[in-house]
Coordinates of N, CA and C in Angstrom, one line a residue:
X113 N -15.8 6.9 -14.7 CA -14.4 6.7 -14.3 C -14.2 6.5 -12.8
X114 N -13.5 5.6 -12.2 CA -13.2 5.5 -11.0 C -12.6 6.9 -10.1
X115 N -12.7 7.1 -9.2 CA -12.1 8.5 -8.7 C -11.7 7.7 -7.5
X116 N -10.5 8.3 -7.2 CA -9.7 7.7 -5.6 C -9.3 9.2 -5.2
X117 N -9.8 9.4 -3.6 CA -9.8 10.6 -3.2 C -8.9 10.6 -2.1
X118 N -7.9 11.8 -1.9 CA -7.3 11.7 -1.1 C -6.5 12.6 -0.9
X119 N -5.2 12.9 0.1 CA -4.7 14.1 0.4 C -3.3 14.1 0.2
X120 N -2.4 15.0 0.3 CA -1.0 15.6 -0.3 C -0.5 14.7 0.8
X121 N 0.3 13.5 1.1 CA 1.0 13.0 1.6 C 0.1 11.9 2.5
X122 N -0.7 11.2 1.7 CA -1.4 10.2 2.4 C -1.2 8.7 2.1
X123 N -2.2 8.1 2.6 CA -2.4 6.5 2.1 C -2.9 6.2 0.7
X124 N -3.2 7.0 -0.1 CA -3.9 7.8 -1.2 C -2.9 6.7 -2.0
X125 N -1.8 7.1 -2.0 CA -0.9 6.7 -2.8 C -0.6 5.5 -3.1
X126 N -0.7 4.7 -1.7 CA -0.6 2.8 -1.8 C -1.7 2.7 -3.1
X127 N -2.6 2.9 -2.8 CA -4.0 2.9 -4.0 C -4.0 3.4 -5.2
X128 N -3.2 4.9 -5.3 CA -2.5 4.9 -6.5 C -1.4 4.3 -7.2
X129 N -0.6 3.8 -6.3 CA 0.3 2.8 -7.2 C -0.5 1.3 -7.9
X130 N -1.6 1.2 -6.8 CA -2.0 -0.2 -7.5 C -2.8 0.3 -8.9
X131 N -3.5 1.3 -8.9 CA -4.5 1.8 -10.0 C -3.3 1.6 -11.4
X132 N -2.2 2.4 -10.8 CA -0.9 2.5 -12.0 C -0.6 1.1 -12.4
X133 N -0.4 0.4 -12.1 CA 0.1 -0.6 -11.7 C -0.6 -1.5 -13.0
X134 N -2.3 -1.4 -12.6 CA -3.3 -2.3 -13.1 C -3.4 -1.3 -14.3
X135 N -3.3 -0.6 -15.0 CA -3.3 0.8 -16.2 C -4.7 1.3 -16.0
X136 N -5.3 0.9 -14.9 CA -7.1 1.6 -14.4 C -7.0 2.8 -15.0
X137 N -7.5 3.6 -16.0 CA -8.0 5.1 -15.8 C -8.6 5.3 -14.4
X138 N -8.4 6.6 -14.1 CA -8.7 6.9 -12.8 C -8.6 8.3 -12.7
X139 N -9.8 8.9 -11.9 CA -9.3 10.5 -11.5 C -9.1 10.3 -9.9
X140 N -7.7 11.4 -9.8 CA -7.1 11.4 -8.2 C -8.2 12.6 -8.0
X141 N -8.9 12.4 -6.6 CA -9.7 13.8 -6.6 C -8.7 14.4 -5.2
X142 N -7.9 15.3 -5.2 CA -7.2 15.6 -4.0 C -8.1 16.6 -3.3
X143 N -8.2 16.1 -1.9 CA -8.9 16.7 -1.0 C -7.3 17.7 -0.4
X144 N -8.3 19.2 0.2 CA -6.9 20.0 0.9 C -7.5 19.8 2.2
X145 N -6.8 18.5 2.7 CA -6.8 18.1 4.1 C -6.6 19.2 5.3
X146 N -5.6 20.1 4.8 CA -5.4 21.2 5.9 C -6.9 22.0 6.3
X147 N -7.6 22.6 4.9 CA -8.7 22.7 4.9 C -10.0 22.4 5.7
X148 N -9.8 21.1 5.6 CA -10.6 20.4 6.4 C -11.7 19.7 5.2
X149 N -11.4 19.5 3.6 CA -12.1 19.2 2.8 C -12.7 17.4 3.3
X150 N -11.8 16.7 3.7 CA -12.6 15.9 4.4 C -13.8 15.4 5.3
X151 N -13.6 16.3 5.9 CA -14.7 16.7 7.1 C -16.2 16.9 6.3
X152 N -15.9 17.3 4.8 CA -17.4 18.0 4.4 C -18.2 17.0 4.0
X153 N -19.2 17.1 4.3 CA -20.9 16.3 4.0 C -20.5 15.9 2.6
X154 N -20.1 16.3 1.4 CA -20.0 15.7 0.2 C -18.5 14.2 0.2
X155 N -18.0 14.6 1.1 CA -16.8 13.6 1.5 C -17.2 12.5 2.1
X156 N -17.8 13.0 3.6 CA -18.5 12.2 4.3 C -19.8 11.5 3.9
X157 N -20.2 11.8 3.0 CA -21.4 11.0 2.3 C -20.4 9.7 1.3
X158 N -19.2 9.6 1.1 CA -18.1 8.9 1.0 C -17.6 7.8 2.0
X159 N -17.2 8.3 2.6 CA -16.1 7.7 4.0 C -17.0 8.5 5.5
X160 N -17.9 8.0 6.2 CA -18.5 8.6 6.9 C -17.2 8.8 8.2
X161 N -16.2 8.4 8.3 CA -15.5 8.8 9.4 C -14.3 9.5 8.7
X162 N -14.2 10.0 7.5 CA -13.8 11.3 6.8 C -12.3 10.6 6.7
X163 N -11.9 10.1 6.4 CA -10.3 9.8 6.2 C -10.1 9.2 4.7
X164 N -8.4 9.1 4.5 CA -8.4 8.8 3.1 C -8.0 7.7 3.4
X165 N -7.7 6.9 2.0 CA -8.0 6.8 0.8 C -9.4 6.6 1.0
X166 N -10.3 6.9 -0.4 CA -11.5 6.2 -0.6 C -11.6 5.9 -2.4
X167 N -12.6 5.5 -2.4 CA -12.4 5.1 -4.4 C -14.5 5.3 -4.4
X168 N -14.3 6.1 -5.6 CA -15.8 5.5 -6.1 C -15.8 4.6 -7.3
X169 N -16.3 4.0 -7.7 CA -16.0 2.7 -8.6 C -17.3 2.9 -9.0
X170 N -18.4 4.0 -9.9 CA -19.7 3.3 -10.7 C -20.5 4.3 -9.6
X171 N -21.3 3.4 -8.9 CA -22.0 3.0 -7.8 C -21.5 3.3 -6.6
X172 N -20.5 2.3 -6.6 CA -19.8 1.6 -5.6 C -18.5 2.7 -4.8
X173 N -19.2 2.4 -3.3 CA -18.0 3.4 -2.6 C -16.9 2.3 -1.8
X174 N -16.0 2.8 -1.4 CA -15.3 1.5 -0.4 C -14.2 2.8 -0.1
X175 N -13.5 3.0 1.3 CA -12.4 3.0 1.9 C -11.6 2.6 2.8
X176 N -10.7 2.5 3.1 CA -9.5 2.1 4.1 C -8.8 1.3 2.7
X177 N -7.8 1.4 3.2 CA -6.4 1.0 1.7 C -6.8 -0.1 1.6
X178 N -6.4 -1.1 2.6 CA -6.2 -2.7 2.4 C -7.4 -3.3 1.5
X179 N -8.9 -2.7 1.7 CA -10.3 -3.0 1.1 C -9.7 -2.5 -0.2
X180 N -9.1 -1.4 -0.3 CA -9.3 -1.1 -1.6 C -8.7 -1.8 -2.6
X181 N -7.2 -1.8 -2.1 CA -6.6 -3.0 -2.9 C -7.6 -4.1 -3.1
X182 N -7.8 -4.7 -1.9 CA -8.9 -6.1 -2.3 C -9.3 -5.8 -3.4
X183 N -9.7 -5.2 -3.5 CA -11.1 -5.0 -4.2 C -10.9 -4.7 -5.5
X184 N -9.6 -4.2 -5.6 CA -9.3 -3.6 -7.1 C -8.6 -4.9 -7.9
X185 N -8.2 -5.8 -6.7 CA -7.3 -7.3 -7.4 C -8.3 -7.7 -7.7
X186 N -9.3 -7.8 -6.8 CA -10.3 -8.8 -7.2 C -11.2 -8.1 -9.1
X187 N -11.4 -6.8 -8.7 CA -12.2 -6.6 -9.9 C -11.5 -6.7 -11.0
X188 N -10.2 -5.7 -10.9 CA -9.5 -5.3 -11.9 C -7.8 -6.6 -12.1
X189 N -7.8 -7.2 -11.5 CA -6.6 -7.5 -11.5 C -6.4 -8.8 -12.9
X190 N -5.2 -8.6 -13.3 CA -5.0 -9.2 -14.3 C -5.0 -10.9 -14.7
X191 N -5.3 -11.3 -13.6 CA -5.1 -13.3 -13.4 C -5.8 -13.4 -12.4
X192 N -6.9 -14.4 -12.8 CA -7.8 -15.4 -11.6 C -6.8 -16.0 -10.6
X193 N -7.6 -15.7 -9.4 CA -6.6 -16.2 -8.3 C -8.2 -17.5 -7.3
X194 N -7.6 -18.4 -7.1 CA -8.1 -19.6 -6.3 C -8.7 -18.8 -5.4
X195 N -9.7 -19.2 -4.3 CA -10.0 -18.6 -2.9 C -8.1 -18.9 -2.7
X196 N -7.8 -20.2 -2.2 CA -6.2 -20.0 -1.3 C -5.9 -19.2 -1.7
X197 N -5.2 -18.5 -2.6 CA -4.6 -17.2 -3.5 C -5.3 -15.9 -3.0
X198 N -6.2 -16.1 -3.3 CA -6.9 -14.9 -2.6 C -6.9 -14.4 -1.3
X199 N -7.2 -15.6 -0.9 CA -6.6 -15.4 0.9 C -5.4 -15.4 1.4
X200 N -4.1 -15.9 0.6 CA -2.7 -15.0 0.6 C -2.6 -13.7 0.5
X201 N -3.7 -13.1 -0.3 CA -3.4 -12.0 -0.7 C -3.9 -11.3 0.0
X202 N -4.5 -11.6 0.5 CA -5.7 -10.6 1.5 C -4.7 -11.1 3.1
X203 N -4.1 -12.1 3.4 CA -3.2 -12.1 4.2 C -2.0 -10.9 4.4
X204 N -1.4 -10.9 3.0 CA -0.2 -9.8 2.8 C -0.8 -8.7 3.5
X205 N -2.2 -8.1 2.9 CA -2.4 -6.8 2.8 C -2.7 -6.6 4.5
X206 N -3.5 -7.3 4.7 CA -3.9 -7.3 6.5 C -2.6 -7.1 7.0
X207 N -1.8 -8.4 6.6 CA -0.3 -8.2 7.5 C 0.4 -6.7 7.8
X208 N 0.1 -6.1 6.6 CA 0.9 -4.6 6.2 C 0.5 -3.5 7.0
X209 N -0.8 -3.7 7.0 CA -1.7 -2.6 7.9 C -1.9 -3.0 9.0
X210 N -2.3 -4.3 9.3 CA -2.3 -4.8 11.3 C -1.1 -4.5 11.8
X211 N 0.1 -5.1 11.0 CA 1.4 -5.9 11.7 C 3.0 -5.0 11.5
X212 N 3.3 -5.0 9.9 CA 4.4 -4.5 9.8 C 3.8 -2.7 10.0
X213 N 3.2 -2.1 9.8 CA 2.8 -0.9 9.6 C 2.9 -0.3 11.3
X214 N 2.5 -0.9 12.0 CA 2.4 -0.7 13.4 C 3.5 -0.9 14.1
X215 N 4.3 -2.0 13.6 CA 5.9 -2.5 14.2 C 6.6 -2.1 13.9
X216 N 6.3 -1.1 12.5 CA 7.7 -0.4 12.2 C 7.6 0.9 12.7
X217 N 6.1 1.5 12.4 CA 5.8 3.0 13.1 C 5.4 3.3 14.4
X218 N 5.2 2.3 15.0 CA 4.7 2.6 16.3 C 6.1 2.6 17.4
X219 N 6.1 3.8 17.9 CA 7.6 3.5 18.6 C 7.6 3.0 19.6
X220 N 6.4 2.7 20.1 CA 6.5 1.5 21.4 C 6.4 -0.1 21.1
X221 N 6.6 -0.1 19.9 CA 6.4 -1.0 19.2 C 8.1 -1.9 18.2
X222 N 8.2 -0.3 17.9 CA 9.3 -0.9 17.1 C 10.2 -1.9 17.7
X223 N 10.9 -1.3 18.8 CA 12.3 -2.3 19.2 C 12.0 -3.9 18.9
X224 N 10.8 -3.9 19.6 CA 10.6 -5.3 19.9 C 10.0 -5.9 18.6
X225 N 9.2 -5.7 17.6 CA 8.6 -6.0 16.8 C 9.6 -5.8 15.5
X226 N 10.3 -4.5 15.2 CA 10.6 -4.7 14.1 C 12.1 -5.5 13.6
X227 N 12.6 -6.0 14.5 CA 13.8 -7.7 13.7 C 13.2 -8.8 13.4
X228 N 11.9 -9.1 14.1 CA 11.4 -10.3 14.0 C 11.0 -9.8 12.3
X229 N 10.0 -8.7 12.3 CA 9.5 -9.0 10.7 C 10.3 -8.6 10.0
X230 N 11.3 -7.7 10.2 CA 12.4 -7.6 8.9 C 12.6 -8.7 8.7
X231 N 13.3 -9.8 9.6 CA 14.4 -11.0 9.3 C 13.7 -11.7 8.6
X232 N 11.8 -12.2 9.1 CA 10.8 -12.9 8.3 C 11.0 -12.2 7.0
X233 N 10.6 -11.3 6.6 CA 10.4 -10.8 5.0 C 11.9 -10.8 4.6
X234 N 13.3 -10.9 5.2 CA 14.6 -11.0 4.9 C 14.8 -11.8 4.1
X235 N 14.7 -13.0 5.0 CA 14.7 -14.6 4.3 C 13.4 -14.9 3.1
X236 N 12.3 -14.2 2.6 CA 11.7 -14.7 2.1 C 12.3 -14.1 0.7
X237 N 12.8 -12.7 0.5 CA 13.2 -11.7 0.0 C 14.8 -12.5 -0.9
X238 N 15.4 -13.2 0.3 CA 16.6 -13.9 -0.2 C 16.4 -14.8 -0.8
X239 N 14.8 -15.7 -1.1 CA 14.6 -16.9 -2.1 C 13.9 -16.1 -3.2
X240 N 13.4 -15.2 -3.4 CA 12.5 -14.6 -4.3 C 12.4 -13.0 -4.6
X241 N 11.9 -13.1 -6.2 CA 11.8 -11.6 -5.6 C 10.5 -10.9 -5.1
X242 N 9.5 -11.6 -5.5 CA 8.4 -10.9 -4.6 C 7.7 -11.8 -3.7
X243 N 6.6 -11.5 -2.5 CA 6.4 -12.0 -1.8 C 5.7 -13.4 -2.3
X244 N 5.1 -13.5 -3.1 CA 4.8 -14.6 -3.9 C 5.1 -15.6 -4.5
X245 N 6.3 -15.1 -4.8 CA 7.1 -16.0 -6.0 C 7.9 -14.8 -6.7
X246 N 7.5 -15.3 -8.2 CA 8.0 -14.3 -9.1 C 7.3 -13.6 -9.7
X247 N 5.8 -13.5 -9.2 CA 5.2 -12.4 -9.9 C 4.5 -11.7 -9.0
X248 N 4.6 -10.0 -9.8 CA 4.4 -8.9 -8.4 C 2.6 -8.9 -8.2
X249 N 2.5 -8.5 -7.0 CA 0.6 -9.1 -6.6 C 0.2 -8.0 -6.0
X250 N -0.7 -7.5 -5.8 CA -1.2 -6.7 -4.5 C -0.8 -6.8 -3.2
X251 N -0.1 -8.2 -3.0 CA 0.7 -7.8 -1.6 C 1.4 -7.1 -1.4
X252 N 2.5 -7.2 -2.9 CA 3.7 -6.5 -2.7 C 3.3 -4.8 -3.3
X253 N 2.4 -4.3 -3.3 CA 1.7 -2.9 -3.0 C 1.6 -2.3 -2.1
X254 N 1.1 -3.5 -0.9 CA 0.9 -3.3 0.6 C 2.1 -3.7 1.4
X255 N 2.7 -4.5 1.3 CA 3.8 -4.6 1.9 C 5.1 -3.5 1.3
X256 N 5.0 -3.6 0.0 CA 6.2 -2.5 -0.4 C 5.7 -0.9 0.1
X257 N 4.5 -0.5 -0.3 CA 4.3 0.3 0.3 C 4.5 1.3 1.5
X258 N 4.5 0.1 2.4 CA 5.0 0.3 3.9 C 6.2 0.3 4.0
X259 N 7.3 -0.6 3.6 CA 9.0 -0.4 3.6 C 9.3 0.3 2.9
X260 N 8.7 1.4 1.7 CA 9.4 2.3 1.4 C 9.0 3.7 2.2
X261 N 7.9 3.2 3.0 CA 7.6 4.9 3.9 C 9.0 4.5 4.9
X262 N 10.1 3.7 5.2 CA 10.5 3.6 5.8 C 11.8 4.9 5.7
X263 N 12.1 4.9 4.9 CA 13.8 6.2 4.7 C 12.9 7.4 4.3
X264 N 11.5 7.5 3.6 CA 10.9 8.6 3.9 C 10.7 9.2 5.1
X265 N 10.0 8.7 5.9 CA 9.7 9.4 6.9 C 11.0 8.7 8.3
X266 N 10.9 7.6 8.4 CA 12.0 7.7 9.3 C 13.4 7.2 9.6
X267 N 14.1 6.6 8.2 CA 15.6 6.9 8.4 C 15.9 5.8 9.2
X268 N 15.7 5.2 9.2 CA 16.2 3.8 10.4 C 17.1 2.6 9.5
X269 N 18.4 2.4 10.1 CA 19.4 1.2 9.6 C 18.9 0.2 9.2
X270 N 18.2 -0.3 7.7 CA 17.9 -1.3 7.5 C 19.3 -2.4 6.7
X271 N 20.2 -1.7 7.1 CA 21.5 -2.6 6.5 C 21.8 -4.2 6.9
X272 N 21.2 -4.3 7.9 CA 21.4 -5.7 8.4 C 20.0 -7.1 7.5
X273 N 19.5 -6.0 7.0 CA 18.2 -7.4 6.0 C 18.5 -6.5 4.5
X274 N 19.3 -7.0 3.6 CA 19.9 -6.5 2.6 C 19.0 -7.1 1.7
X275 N 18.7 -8.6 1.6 CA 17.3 -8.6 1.0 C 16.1 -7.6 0.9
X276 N 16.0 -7.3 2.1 CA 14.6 -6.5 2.0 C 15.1 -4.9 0.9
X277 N 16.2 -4.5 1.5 CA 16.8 -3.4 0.6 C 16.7 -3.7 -0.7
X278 N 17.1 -5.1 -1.3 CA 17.2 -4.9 -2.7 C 15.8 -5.3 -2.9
X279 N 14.9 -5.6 -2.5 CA 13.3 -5.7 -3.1 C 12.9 -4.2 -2.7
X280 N 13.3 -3.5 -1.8 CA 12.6 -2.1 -1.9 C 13.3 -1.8 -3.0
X281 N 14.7 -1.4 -3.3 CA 15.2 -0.8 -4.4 C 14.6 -1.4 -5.9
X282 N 14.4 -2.5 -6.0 CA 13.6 -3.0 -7.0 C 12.1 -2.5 -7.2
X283 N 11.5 -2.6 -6.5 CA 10.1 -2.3 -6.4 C 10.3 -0.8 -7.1
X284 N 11.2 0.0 -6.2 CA 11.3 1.6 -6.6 C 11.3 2.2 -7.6
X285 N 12.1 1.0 -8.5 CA 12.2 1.3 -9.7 C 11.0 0.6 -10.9
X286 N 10.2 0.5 -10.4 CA 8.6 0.3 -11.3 C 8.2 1.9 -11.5
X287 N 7.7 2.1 -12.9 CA 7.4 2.9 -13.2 C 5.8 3.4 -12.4
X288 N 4.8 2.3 -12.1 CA 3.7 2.7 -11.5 C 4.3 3.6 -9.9
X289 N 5.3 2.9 -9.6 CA 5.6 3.8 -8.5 C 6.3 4.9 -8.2
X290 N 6.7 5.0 -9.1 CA 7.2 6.3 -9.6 C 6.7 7.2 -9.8
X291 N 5.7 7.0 -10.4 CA 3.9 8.0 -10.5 C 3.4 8.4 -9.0
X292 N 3.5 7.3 -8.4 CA 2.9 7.6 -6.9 C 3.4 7.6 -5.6
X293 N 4.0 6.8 -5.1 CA 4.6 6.9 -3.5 C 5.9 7.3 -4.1
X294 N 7.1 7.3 -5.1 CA 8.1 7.9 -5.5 C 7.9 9.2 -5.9
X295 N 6.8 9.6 -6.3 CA 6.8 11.0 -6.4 C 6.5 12.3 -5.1
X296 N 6.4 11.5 -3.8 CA 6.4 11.8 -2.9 C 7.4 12.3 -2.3
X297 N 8.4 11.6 -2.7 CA 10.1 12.5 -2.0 C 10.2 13.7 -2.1

């Protein structure tokens, strides 16, 4: 059975919602980060620079979020996607972790960074409901992911991209997420 390891208020979660998502059986193995369960030789023979998420799959190790999603669309995901498709999708997730992730949390970052990509994902949000089209993908795991840490952790006026609100409030209400980054509140 696949195991995705990780800690009480991590990145763990983006990876758990996709596992939900895709009906993967899966054991969550939670590390006690305070502890320092990461740091240990049986972790780090995992993820040699000790951080979460990670997944064992079989054999097969892989961590940092955005790989893991890849990796879980690609093995597990429910519809063959083209290379183009695939490299959309692997676009989103890069985007989430290089770009909006950093522009929304980085506070030397935000002012300047975060109108341009709300208003981009605004307008895309006001033709569709997911970033795709109409059906939900691994992007919108990595991108949703990141706009709902947003009233979690920092409470910032997103009233002026009302699109983006009603695709977070949509997204919120998926039961896989509800299992995972919604059980977080």
């Amino acid at each position: 059975m696949l195991k995705l390891y990780g800690g009480a208020r991590s990145r763990a979660s983006i990876a758990q919602w996709y596992l939900e998502e895709l009906e993967i059986p899966y054991e969550f193995v939670k590390l006690d980060m305070q502890a320092g369960e990461h740091r240990q030789p049986e972790y780090l023979a995992i993820n040699p620079i000790g951080k979460v998420p990670a997944i064992v799959d079989g054999d097969f190790q892989l961590w940092e979020s955005g790989a893991i999603l890849l990796y879980l669309a690609d093995k597990y995901g429910k519809s063959a996607h083209s290379p183009e498709e695939q490299a959309q999708l692997a676009q989103w997730v890069l985007f989430a972790n290089a770009t909006l992730g950093p522009g929304i949390f980085g506070e030397e970052n935000r002012e300047r960074e975060m109108p341009n990509l709300m208003t981009v994902l605004n307008g895309i949000f006001e033709h569709q409901p997911f970033l795709l089209g109409n059906e939900f993908t691994v992007a919108d795991v990595a991108v949703g992911s990141i706009l709902s840490y947003i009233p979690i952790l920092l409470k910032l006026d997103l009233s002026p991209y009302p699109a983006v609100l009603n695709y977070m409030k949509q997204i919120s209400e998926r039961p896989a997420f509800k299992i995972s980054i919604g059980g977080r509140k």
